[in-house]
Structures are given as C-alpha cells and as structure tokens.
XYZ file of C-alpha atoms in Angstrom:
248
model
C -0.128 -0.056 0.323
C 1.372 3.703 -0.861
C 1.250 5.780 1.942
C 2.383 9.637 2.668
C 3.834 10.672 5.563
C 5.455 13.669 7.455
C 2.946 16.228 5.352
C 5.564 15.867 2.508
C 3.591 13.255 0.326
C 6.237 11.064 0.377
C 5.617 7.215 -0.377
C 6.036 4.917 2.607
C 5.444 2.059 2.810
C 2.907 0.093 5.632
C 1.385 -2.522 6.925
C -0.934 -1.163 8.846
C -3.993 -0.514 6.331
C -6.178 -3.212 4.473
C -8.004 -1.027 2.221
C -8.433 -2.921 -1.218
C -8.055 -1.063 -3.369
C -3.583 -1.908 -2.519
C -2.513 1.360 -2.494
C -4.637 2.367 -5.898
C -8.248 3.369 -7.085
C -9.486 3.927 -9.756
C -12.346 5.738 -9.292
C -10.109 8.352 -7.204
C -7.409 10.754 -8.496
C -5.047 13.012 -6.912
C -6.314 16.601 -7.552
C -2.866 17.746 -6.729
C -4.421 20.146 -4.141
C -6.355 18.735 -1.293
C -6.765 15.329 -1.628
C -8.896 12.853 -4.533
C -11.861 13.799 -6.968
C -13.751 11.314 -7.829
C -13.267 10.012 -11.638
C -17.360 9.318 -12.296
C -18.428 12.782 -11.726
C -15.303 14.814 -11.310
C -15.913 16.498 -8.416
C -13.994 16.960 -5.356
C -14.394 14.292 -2.213
C -15.594 16.972 -0.120
C -19.097 17.307 -2.108
C -19.836 13.664 -1.421
C -22.244 12.838 1.520
C -19.841 10.337 2.664
C -17.351 13.136 3.567
C -20.171 15.870 4.056
C -21.856 15.375 7.042
C -20.315 18.750 8.858
C -21.222 19.817 11.722
C -21.895 23.649 12.552
C -19.580 23.486 15.514
C -15.957 22.024 15.376
C -16.543 21.366 19.213
C -19.550 18.996 18.526
C -16.838 17.159 15.534
C -14.222 17.263 17.806
C -16.493 15.763 21.171
C -15.454 19.065 23.120
C -17.224 20.165 25.945
C -18.644 23.807 25.533
C -16.693 26.391 26.509
C -16.722 29.806 28.311
C -14.378 31.357 25.631
C -17.185 30.189 22.780
C -18.933 33.737 21.121
C -22.298 34.486 22.870
C -22.927 35.600 18.644
C -25.141 33.344 16.581
C -23.035 33.395 13.547
C -25.748 33.164 11.419
C -27.775 36.038 12.715
C -24.812 37.694 10.867
C -24.459 35.950 7.795
C -21.838 33.984 8.676
C -21.241 30.167 9.343
C -18.512 30.227 11.799
C -17.284 33.633 14.813
C -14.224 33.174 16.139
C -14.192 32.061 19.999
C -13.357 34.690 22.661
C -15.090 37.499 21.035
C -18.517 38.559 22.318
C -18.996 41.522 20.251
C -20.432 41.937 17.103
C -18.584 44.854 16.344
C -15.667 42.776 17.039
C -16.012 39.464 15.168
C -16.415 42.410 11.865
C -12.810 43.363 12.868
C -11.109 39.957 13.189
C -12.846 39.131 9.574
C -11.499 43.119 8.303
C -8.304 40.989 8.622
C -8.954 38.052 7.302
C -8.664 37.379 3.504
C -12.028 38.311 1.893
C -12.312 34.847 -0.050
C -11.321 32.739 3.507
C -14.727 34.921 5.077
C -16.939 32.330 6.000
C -19.939 34.382 5.187
C -22.910 32.764 4.029
C -23.086 32.050 -0.158
C -19.977 32.974 -0.506
C -16.510 31.737 -1.629
C -15.202 32.119 1.808
C -18.418 29.589 3.098
C -17.220 26.732 0.243
C -14.008 27.411 1.444
C -14.289 26.667 5.231
C -16.510 23.799 4.178
C -13.369 22.058 2.520
C -11.505 22.941 5.349
C -13.161 21.274 7.726
C -13.311 18.037 5.766
C -9.440 18.574 4.720
C -7.795 19.520 7.690
C -10.124 17.924 10.022
C -10.906 14.501 8.508
C -13.471 12.470 10.277
C -10.996 9.167 10.178
C -8.888 10.687 12.164
C -11.028 11.468 15.117
C -11.964 8.178 15.423
C -11.893 4.455 14.969
C -15.541 4.197 13.893
C -15.046 6.545 10.894
C -12.260 4.497 9.572
C -12.873 1.285 7.634
C -9.120 -0.084 6.658
C -6.838 -0.080 9.924
C -6.246 -3.673 10.467
C -7.200 -5.228 13.944
C -3.624 -5.268 15.553
C -3.134 -2.009 14.441
C -6.394 -0.836 16.340
C -5.257 -0.558 19.994
C -1.889 1.643 18.507
C -4.554 3.647 16.872
C -6.455 4.221 19.817
C -3.408 5.097 21.668
C -2.607 7.857 18.851
C -5.644 9.824 19.299
C -6.029 9.539 22.775
C -2.252 11.058 23.217
C -3.192 13.321 20.591
C -6.651 14.318 22.033
C -4.525 14.937 25.633
C -1.702 16.850 24.634
C -2.079 18.150 21.273
C -5.451 19.031 19.677
C -7.190 22.561 21.016
C -8.572 25.286 20.375
C -7.286 28.985 19.662
C -9.520 31.545 20.427
C -9.019 35.312 20.048
C -8.338 37.854 23.045
C -6.279 41.405 23.124
C -3.276 41.333 23.319
C -2.090 42.319 27.404
C 1.270 43.960 27.099
C 3.256 44.402 23.411
C 4.687 41.084 22.179
C 5.594 39.735 18.696
C 3.439 38.005 16.664
C 4.570 33.876 16.947
C 3.701 33.810 13.431
C 5.372 36.436 11.211
C 7.419 38.097 14.180
C 5.884 41.268 13.874
C 4.792 43.394 16.545
C 1.358 43.113 18.614
C 0.440 46.318 20.221
C -0.850 46.071 23.571
C -4.798 46.184 23.213
C -4.691 44.117 19.490
C -6.956 41.598 18.708
C -4.654 38.437 18.893
C -4.961 34.412 18.679
C -3.823 32.332 21.622
C -3.808 28.606 21.882
C -4.244 27.395 24.871
C -1.428 24.382 24.677
C 1.146 27.163 24.450
C 1.691 29.734 27.201
C -0.539 32.827 27.934
C 2.397 34.953 26.134
C 2.397 33.656 23.202
C 0.174 35.380 20.412
C -0.231 35.164 16.677
C -1.867 37.816 14.455
C -5.259 36.266 13.332
C -3.996 36.241 9.912
C -0.782 34.493 10.587
C -2.631 31.692 13.283
C -1.169 28.852 10.193
C -0.515 25.029 10.186
C 2.919 25.072 9.834
C 3.097 22.072 6.724
C 0.441 23.765 4.370
C 0.223 27.394 5.567
C -3.604 27.544 5.450
C -5.592 29.338 8.668
C -6.202 26.835 11.022
C -9.630 26.013 10.082
C -12.033 27.304 13.280
C -8.998 28.098 14.743
C -8.321 24.240 15.590
C -4.673 23.061 16.106
C -2.511 20.396 17.031
C 0.953 21.341 18.796
C 3.909 19.609 18.432
C 7.805 20.455 18.997
C 6.548 24.182 19.463
C 4.717 24.626 15.817
C 1.251 24.479 15.588
C -0.568 22.220 12.913
C -3.885 21.268 11.315
C -4.600 17.773 12.777
C -3.712 16.583 9.145
C -0.111 16.962 9.323
C 0.525 17.255 12.534
C -0.920 13.403 12.141
C 1.398 12.708 9.206
C 4.287 13.729 11.480
C 3.526 11.014 13.127
C 1.458 8.312 11.289
C 1.228 7.422 7.750
C -1.800 7.924 5.806
C -3.101 5.865 2.832
C -3.075 7.578 -0.148
C -5.887 5.879 -1.241
C -8.483 5.796 1.634
C -7.185 8.805 3.429
C -6.721 6.447 6.277
C -3.880 7.047 8.891
C -2.170 3.743 9.920
C -1.973 2.359 13.110
C 1.843 1.085 12.240
C 4.326 4.003 13.267
C 6.066 5.641 9.602
C 8.664 3.515 8.446
C-alpha cells in the first residue's frame, strides 16, 4: 500500500492499512491540491455525502464540551457560518474578519463559506478523529490507533480563541509586533504570552489558516490535525486513513 507521511507526500510502505485498492483507486485521483477527486463525476470528494457530514460546530465534531470562550453571538444572525471564540460583540467579530483575506471569510453564500467547508474536511478528517470512521485499520493496529488518538487529544489538540494582547509582544507567526490591546489569537496549549495575528494562525506544513482556530502542537509548532497526524503516522493515498502502525 502506498502511503504519505510527514506532511510532504512522500511514498512510504506500511502494513497498517488493508484497503482493497492496494494503494490505488481507479475511482479516485489525486487532484494536486488537497486529496482526491471522483473519477466518475469529477467533483472533489468533500462534495460527496460520505465526506460532507459537516457539523456546524467544530467542538461537536471533536467531541469537546462547551467552552466559556465561545462567542455568545449567533454567527448565522450575522451572516456567517462561524465566528471566532473569545469575541463577545458583533463589532469585534467584524474587526476580526476585516484582517482575514476576503475569500476566506465564512460569510453565508460566498466563496469563503465554501472554503471553510473544504478546510473542515481536509484539516479535520473524520477518520483521524475516531476509529468508528475508519474502514481499513487492521485489527492488530487498532490499539495503536486508539493510543494515538488519546495521546493527541490529551497533549496536542485544542481550539484557539481571540483576546486582546495584554502587553506589547511579537507575533509567533510572522515575528512582527502586536500592540497592547490589539486583537490576537491565543492557543491554550502554549503559554499565555504566545500570541498570533489572526492572519498568521496557520498550519506549519500547508500554511493555511487553521479552520475554526483548531490546531495541534508538535515541537512548539502549530499544525492542522491532518498534518500533525502525518508527522507521526503514515497515511494511505487511496483511502486517506492514517495507519495504526508507525512511519517506516
């Protein structure tokens, strides 16, 4: 089976996946961007129902409990599918989106809404989140997979939120300054003093904005869940599942 690991798309051998394609899938082809396209209808996989069981809240998708940092503003009343946690007023929410590229702002009925949908599927693949969504993890590797998920959820996976910088500091992404009181993103797995500009809270591997501020930490760097997993586990190029085995 051909797998990709380490976030770089390198082919690696593993005995952890038993999908029937043997690493190939005549119905699916690499689209050169973020995964596969259906060879029958030519549409991206995220438009298919099996991939598009999207939940409005990433917290629900991850099984996280309600957090006090969650905005009290209903995003749909403001015309968005998501608003950043930590912001409690509509005026600040608008300020946040003003510094995000317009094509990535999740406004209902726009390119930004579709971009968020796509990134939810790509950055947070459901088959990475729980064994229930996997079809090809071998029985011998199930315990290893469960250990990986438990450890990731405990030490690496979390959701950032927005707050005003308490003092002048540097952005952990671009290195440029953040003024006291300037809107910034904080990640609970890091020290309180570690902050990012909203536009700089990106995956170290794919350099995309972290969807709904959801991140994993590894060696003091932030990643989307997909690329965090690929630092530690091989991924099958066909079924897109991570193996219970280790990189070889």
